[in-house]
CSV table of C-alpha atoms in Angstrom, one decimal:
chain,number,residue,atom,x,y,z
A,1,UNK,CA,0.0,0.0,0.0
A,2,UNK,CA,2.5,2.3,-0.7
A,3,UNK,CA,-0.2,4.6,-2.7
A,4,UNK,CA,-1.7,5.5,0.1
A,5,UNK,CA,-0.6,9.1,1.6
A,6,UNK,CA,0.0,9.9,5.4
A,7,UNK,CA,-3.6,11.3,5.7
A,8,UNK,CA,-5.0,8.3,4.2
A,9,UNK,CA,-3.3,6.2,6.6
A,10,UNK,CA,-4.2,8.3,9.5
A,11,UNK,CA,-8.0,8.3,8.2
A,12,UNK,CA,-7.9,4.2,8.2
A,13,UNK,CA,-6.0,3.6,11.7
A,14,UNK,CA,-7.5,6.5,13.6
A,15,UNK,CA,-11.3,7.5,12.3
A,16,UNK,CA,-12.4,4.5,10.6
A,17,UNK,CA,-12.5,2.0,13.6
A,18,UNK,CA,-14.8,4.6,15.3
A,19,UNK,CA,-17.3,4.5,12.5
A,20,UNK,CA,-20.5,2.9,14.4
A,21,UNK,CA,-20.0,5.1,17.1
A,22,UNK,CA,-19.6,8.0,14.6
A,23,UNK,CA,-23.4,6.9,13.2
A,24,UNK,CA,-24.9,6.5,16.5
A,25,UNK,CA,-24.0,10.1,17.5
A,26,UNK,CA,-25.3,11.3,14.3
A,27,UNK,CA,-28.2,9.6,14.5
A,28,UNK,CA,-29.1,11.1,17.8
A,29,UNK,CA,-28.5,14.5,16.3
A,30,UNK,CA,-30.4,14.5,13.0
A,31,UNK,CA,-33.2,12.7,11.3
A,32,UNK,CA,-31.8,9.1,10.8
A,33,UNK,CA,-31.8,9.6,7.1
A,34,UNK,CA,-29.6,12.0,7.3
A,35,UNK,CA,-27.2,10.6,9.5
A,36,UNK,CA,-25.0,8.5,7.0
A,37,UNK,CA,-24.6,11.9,4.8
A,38,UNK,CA,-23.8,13.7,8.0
A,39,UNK,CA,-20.8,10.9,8.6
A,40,UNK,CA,-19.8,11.5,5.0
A,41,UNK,CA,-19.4,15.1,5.6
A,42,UNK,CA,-17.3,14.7,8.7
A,43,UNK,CA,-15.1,12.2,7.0
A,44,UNK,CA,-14.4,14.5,4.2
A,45,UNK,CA,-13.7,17.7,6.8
A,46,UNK,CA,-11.7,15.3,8.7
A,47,UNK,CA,-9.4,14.0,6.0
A,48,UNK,CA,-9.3,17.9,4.8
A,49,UNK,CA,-7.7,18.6,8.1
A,50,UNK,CA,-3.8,19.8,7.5
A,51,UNK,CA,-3.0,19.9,11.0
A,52,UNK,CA,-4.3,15.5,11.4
A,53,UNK,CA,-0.9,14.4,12.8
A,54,UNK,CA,-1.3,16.9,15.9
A,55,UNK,CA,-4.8,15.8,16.5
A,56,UNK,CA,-4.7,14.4,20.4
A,57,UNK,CA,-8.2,11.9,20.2
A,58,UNK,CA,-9.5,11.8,16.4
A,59,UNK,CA,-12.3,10.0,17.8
A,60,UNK,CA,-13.6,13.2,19.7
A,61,UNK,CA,-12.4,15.5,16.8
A,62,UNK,CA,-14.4,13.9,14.4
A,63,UNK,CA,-17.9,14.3,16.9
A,64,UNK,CA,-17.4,17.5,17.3
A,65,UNK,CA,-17.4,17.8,13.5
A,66,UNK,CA,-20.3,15.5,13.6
A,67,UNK,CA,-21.9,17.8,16.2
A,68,UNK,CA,-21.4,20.9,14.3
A,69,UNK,CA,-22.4,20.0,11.0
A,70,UNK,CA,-25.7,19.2,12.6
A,71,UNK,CA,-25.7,22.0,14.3
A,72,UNK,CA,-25.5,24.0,11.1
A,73,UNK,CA,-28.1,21.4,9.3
A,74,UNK,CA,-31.0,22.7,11.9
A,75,UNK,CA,-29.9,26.1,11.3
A,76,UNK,CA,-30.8,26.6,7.8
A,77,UNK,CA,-33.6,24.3,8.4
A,78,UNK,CA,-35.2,27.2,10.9
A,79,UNK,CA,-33.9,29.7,7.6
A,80,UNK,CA,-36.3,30.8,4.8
A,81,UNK,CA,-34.8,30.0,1.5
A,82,UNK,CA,-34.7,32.6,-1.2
A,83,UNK,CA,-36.8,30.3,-3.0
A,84,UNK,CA,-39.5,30.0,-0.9
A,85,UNK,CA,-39.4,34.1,-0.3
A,86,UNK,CA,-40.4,34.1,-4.4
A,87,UNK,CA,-43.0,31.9,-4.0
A,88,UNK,CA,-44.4,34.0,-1.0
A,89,UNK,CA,-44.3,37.1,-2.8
A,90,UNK,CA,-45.9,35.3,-5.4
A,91,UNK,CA,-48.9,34.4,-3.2
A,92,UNK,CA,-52.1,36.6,-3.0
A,93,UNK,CA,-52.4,37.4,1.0
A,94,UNK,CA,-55.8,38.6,2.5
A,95,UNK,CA,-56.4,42.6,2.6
A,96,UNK,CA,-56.0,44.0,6.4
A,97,UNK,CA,-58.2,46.4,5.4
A,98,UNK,CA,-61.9,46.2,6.5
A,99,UNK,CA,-64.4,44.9,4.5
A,100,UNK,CA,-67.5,46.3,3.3
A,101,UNK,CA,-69.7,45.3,6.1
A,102,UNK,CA,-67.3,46.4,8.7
A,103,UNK,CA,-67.0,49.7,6.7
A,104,UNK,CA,-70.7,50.6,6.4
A,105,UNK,CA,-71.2,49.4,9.8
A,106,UNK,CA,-68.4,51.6,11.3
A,107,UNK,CA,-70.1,54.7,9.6
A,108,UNK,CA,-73.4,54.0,11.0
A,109,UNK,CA,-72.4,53.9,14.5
A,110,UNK,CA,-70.1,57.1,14.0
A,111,UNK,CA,-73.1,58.8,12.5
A,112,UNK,CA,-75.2,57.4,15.5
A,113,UNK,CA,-73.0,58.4,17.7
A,114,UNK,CA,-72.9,62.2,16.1
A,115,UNK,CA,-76.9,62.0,16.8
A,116,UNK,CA,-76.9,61.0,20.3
A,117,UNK,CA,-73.6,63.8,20.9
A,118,UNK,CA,-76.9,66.5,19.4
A,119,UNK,CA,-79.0,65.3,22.3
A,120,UNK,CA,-75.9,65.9,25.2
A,121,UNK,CA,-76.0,69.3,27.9
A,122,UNK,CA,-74.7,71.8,26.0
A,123,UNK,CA,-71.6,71.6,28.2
A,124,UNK,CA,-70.9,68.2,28.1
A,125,UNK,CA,-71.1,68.5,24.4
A,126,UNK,CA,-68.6,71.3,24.1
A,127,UNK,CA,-66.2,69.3,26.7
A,128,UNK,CA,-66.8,65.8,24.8
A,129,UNK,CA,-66.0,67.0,21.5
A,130,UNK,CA,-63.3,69.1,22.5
A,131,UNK,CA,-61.8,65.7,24.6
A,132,UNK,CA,-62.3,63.1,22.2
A,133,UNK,CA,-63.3,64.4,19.1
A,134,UNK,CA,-60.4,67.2,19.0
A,135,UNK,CA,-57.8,65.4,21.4
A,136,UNK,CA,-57.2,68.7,23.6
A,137,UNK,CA,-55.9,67.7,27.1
A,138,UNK,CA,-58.6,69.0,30.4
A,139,UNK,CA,-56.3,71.9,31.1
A,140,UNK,CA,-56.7,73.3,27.6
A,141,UNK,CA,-60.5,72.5,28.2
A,142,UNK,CA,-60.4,74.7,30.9
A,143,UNK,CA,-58.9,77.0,29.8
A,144,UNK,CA,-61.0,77.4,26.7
A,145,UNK,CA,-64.4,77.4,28.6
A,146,UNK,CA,-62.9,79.2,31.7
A,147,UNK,CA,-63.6,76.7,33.7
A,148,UNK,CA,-62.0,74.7,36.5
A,149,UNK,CA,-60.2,71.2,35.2
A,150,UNK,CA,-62.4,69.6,38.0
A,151,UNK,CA,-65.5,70.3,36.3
A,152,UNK,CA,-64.0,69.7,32.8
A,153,UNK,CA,-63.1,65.9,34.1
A,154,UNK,CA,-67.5,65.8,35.9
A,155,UNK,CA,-68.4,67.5,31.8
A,156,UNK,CA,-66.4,64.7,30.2
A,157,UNK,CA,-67.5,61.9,32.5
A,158,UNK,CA,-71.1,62.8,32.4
A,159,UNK,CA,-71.5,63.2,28.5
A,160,UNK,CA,-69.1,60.2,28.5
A,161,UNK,CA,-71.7,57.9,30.7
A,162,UNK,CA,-75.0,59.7,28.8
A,163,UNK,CA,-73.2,58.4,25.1
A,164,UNK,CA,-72.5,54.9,26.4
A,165,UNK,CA,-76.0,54.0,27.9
A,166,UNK,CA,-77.6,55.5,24.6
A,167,UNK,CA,-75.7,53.2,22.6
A,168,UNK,CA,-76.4,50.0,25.0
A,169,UNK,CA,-79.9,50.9,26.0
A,170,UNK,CA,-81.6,52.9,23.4
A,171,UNK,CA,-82.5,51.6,19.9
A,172,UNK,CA,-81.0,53.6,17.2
A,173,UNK,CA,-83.6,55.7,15.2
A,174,UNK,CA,-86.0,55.8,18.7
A,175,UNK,CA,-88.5,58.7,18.8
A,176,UNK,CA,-90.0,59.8,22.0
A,177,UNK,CA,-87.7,60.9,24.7
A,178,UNK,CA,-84.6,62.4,24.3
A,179,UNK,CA,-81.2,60.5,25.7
A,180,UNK,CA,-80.7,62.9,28.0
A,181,UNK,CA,-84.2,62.7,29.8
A,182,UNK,CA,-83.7,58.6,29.3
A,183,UNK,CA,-80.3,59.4,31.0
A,184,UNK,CA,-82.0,61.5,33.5
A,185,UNK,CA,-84.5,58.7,34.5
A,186,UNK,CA,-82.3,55.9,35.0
A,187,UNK,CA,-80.3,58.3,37.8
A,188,UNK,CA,-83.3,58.9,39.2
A,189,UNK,CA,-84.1,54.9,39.1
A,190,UNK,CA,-80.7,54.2,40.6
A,191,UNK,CA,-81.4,56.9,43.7
C-alpha cells in the first residue's frame, strides 16, 4: 500500500475503527436519514484537516465535527430559503383592510354616535367634542371654557356615561324621549 498518503493512513487507523460510534451520534442529532450523509461530511472535513498528525483523540475530533455539522443542518432548516421568499411574494395574501360590512357598519355607528352627541348638555357636548373628538388635554379645556379642570373631568364623565347608555340601551332611530331625559330617569331609578 505504498499509494496510500500519510492522511489516508491516518484516516484508516484513527477515524475509521470509530465508525459505528460516529453513526450512532449522528443519528441522535439529526433525522436518521440523514445521519449517513452527516458521517460523510465529517469524513471529508476530517481528511481535509492539515493539521491531522497533531490531532490528540480523532475519535472526539471527528464528533465534534459530527456535532457541528448538525448544528449548522437545523440552522438553515429554521432559515427561509430565497426560494421559498419568491414563492411567498408570489402568493395573493388577504387585505387588512376592513371589508364592506365592517365599513358601512363603522359609519353608522359614528353617524349614530354624532346624533346621540346632538341630544348631550350643552356643556358636556362642548367638553366631549373638544376631549375626544379634537384630542385637547382638560387643562386646555379649561382653559378654553374658563372653567375649573375639576369640572372639565364631571363634563367629560357625564357626556361620557349619557353616550354609552344610549348606545347599549336605546335603539337607534328611537322617537319619544330624548337620551338625555332617558339618562336622566335611570339616575333617578338608581337613587
Amino acid at each position: 500500500m505504498t499509494w496510500l498518503r500519510d492522511v489516508d493512513r491516518w484516516f484508516i487507523e484513527e477515524v475509521l475503527p470509530h465508525r459505528v460510534a460516529f453513526r450512532k451520534h449522528a443519528a441522535r442529532l439529526v433525522a436518521a436519514a440523514d445521519a449517513e450523509d452527516v458521517v460523510q461530511e465529517a469524513y471529508a472535513r476530517a481528511i481535509e484537516a492539515s493539521h491531522h498528525r497533531e490531532i490528540d483523540n480523532p475519535r472526539a475530533f471527528v464528533l465534534t465535527i459530527i456535532r457541528n455539522l448538525a448544528f449548522e443542518r437545523h440552522r438553515r432548516a429554521s432559515v427561509v430559503r430565497f426560494e421559498h421568499l419568491a414563492d411567498m411574494e408570489a402568493m395573493d395574501f388577504a387585505d387588512g383592510a376592513p371589508d364592506q360590512f365592517a365599513v358601512v357598519s363603522g359609519q353608522l355607528e359614528l353617524s349614530r354616535l354624532m346624533e346621540l352627541m346632538k341630544t348631550l348638555p350643552p356643556q358636556a357636548r362642548t367638553v366631549v367634542q373638544l376631549r375626544r373628538i379634537e384630542g385637547m388635554l382638560p387643562k386646555d379645556i379649561a382653559v378654553r371654557l374658563g372653567l375649573s379642570v375639576s369640572t372639565v373631568e364631571k363634563h367629560l364623565a357625564k357626556g361620557l356615561a349619557i353616550l354609552a347608555f344610549a348606545l347599549q340601551e336605546a335603539p337607534a332611530h328611537a322617537k319619544g324621549p330624548t337620551i338625555s331625559s332617558l339618562w336622566q330617569r335611570r339616575r333617578q331609578q338608581g337613587n
